[in-house]
CSV table of N, CA, C and O in Angstrom, one decimal:
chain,number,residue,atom,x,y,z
A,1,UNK,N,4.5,-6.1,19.6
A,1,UNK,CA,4.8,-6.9,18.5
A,1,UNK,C,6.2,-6.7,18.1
A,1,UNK,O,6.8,-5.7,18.3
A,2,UNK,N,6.9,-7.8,17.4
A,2,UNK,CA,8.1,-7.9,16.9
A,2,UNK,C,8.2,-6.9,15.4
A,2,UNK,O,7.3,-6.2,15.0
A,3,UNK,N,9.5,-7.3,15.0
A,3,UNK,CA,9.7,-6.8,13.4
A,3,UNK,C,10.5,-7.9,12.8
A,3,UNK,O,11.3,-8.8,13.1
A,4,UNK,N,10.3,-7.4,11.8
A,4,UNK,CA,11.2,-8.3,10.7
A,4,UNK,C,12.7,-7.3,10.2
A,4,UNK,O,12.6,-6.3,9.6
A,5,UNK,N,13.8,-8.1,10.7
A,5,UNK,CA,15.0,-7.4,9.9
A,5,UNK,C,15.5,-8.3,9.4
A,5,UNK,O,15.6,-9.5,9.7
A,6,UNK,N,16.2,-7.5,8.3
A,6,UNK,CA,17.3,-8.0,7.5
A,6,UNK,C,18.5,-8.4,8.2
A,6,UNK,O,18.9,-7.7,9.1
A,7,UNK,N,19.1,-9.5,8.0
A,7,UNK,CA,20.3,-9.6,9.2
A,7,UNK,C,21.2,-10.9,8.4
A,7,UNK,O,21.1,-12.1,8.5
A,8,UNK,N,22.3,-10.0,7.6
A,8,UNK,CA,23.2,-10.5,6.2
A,8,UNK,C,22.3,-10.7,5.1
A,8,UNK,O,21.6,-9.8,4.6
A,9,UNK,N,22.4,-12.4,4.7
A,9,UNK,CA,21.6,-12.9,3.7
A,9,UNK,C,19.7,-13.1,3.8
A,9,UNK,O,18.9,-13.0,2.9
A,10,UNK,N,19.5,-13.6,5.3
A,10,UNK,CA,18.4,-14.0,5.8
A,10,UNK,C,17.5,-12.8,6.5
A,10,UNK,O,17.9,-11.7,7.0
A,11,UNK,N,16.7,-13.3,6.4
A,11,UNK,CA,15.4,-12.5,7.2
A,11,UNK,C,15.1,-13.1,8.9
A,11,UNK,O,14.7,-14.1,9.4
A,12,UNK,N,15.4,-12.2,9.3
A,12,UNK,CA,14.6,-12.6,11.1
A,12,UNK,C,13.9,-11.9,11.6
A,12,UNK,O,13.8,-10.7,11.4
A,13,UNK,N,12.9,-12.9,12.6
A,13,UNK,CA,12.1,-12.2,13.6
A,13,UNK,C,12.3,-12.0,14.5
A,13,UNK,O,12.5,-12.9,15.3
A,14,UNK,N,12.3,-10.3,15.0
A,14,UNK,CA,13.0,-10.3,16.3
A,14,UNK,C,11.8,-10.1,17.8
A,14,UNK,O,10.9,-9.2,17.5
A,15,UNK,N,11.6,-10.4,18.6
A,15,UNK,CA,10.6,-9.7,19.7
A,15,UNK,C,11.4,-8.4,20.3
A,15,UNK,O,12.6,-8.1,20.3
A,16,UNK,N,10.0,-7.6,20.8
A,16,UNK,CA,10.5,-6.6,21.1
A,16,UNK,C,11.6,-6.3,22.6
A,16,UNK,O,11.8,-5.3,23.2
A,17,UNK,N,12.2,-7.5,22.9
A,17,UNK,CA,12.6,-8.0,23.8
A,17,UNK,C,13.9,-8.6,23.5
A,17,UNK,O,14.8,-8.9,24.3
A,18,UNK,N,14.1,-8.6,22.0
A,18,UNK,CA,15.3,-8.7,20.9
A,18,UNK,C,15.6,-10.0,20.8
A,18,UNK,O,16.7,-10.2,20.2
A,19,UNK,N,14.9,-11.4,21.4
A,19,UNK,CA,15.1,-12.3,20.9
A,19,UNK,C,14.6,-12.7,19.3
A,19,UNK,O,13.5,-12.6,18.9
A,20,UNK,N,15.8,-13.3,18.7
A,20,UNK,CA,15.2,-14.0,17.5
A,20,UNK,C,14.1,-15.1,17.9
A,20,UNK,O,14.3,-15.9,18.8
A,21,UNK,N,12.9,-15.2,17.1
A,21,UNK,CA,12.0,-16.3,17.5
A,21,UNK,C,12.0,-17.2,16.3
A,21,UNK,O,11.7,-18.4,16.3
A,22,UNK,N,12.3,-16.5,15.0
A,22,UNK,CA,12.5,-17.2,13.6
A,22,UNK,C,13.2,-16.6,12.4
A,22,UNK,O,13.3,-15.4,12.3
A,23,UNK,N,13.8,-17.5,11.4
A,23,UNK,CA,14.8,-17.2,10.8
A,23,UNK,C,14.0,-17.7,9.4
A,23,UNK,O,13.4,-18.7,9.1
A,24,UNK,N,14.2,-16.8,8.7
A,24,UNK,CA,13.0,-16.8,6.6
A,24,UNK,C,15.0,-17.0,5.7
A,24,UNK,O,15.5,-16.2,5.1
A,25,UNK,N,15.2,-17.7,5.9
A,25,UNK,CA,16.5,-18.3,5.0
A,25,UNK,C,16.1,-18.2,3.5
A,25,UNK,O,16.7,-17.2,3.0
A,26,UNK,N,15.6,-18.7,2.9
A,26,UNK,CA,14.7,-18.6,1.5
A,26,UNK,C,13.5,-17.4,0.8
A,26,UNK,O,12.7,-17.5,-0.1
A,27,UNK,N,13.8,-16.2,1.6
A,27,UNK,CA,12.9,-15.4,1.6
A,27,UNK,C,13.5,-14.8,0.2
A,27,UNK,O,14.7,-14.9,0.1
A,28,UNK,N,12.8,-14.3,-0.8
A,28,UNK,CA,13.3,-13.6,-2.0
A,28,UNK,C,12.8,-12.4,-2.2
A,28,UNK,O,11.7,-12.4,-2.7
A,29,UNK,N,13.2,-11.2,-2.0
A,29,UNK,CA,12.8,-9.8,-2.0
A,29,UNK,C,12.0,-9.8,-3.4
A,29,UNK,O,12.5,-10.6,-4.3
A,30,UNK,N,11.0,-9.1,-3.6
A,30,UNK,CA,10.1,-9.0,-4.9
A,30,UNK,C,10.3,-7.3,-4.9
A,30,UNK,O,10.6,-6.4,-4.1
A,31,UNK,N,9.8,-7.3,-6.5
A,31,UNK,CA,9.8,-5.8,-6.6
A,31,UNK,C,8.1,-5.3,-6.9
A,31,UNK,O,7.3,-6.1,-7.4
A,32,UNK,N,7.7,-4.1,-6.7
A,32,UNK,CA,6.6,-4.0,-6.5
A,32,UNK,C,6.7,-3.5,-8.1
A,32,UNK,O,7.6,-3.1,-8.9
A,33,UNK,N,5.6,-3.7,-8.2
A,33,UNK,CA,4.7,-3.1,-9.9
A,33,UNK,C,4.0,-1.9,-10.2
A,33,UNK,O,2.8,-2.1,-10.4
A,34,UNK,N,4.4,-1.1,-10.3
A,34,UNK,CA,3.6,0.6,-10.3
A,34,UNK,C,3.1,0.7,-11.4
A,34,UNK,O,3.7,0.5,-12.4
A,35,UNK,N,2.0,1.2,-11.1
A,35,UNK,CA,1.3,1.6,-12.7
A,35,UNK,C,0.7,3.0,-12.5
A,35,UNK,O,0.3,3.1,-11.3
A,36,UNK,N,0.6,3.9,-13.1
A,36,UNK,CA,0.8,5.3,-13.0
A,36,UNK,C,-0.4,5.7,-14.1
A,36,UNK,O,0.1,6.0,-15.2
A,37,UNK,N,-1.8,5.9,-14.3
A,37,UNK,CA,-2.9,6.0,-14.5
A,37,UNK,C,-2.5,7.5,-15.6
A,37,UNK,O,-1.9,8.5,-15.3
A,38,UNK,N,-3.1,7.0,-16.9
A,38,UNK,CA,-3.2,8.6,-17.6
A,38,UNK,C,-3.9,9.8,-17.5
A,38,UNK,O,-5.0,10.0,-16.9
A,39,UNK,N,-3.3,10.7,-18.0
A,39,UNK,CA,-3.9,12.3,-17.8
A,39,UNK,C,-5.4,12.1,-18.2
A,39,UNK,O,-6.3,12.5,-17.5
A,40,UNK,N,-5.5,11.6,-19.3
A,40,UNK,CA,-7.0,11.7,-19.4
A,40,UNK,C,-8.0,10.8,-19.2
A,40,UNK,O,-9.2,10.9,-19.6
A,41,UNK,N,-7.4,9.8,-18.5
A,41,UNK,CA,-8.6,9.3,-17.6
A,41,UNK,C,-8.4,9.8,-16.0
A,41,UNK,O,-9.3,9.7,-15.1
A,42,UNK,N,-7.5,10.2,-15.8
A,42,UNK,CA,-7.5,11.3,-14.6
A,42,UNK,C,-8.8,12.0,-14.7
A,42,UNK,O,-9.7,11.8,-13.9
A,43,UNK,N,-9.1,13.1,-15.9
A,43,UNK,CA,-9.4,14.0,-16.4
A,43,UNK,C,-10.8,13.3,-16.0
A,43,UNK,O,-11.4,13.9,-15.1
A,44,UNK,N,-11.2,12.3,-16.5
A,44,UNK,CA,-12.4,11.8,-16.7
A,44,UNK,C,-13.1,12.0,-15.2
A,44,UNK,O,-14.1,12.6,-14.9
A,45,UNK,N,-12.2,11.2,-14.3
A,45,UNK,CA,-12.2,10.4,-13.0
A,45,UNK,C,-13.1,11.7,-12.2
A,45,UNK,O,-14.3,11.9,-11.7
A,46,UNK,N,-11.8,12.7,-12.4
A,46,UNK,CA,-12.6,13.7,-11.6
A,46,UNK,C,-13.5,14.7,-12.2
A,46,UNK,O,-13.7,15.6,-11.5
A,47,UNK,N,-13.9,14.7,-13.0
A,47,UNK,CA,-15.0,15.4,-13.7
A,47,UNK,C,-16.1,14.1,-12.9
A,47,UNK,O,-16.7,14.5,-12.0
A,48,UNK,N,-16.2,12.9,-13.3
A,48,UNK,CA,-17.3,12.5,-13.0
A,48,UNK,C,-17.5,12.3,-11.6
A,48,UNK,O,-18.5,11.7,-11.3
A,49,UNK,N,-16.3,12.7,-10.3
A,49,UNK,CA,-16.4,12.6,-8.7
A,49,UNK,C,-16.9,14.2,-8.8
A,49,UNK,O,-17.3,14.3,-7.6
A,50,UNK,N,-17.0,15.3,-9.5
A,50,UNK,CA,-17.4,16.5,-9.5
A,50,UNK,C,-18.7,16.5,-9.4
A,50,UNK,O,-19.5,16.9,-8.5
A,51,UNK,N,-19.1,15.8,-10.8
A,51,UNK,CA,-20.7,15.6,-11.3
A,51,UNK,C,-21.3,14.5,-10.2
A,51,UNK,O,-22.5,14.3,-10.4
A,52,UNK,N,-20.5,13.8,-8.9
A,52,UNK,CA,-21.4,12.9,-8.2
A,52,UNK,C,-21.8,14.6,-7.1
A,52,UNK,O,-22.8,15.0,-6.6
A,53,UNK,N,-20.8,15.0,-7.1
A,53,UNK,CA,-20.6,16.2,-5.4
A,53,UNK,C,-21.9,16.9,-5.8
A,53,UNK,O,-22.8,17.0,-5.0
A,54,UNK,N,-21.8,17.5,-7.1
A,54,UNK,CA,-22.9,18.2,-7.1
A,54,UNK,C,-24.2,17.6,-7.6
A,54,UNK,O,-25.2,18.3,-7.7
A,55,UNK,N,-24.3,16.4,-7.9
A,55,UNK,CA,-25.9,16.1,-7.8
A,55,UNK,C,-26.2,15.5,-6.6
A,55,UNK,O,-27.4,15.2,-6.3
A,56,UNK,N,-24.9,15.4,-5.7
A,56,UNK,CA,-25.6,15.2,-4.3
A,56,UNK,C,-25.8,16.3,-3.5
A,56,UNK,O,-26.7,16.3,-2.7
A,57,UNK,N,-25.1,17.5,-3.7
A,57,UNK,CA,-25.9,19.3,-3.1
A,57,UNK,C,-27.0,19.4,-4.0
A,57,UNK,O,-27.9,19.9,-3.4
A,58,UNK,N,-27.1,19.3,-4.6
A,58,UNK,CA,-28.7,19.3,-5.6
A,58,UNK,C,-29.7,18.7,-5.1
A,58,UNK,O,-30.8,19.2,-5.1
A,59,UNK,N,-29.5,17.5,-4.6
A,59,UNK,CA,-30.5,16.7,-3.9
A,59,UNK,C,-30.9,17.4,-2.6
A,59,UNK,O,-31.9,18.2,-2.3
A,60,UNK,N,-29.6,16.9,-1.8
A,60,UNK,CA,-29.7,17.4,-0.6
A,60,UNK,C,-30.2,18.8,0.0
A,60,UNK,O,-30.4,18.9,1.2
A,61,UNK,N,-30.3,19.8,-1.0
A,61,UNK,CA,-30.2,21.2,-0.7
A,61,UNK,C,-31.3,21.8,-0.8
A,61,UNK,O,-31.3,23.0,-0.6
């Protein structure tokens, strides 16, 4: 499989053989959106993946 590089303004596709096969002229870098989850629904999350662990050794056992 090929990759995609940056090459100046434009985007190309190169093969692994290093010919270009296509050229993204209009391509517009985006930024990604991170969202970063609170402490206390952290808190929550794994107390209640705790309370699944052990009612499944409870069962199981």
């Amino acid at each position: 499989m090929g990759k995609i590089e940056k090459k100046g303004e434009a985007f190309v596709y190169r093969q692994d053989d290093g010919e270009i096969t296509a050229r993204f002229n209009n391509v517009v870098e985006k930024m990604v959106l991170v969202h970063e989850g609170s402490p206390a629904y952290k808190k929550v999350f794994y107390l209640l993946v705790l309370a699944g662990v052990l009612y499944l050794a409870f069962i199981f056992h």
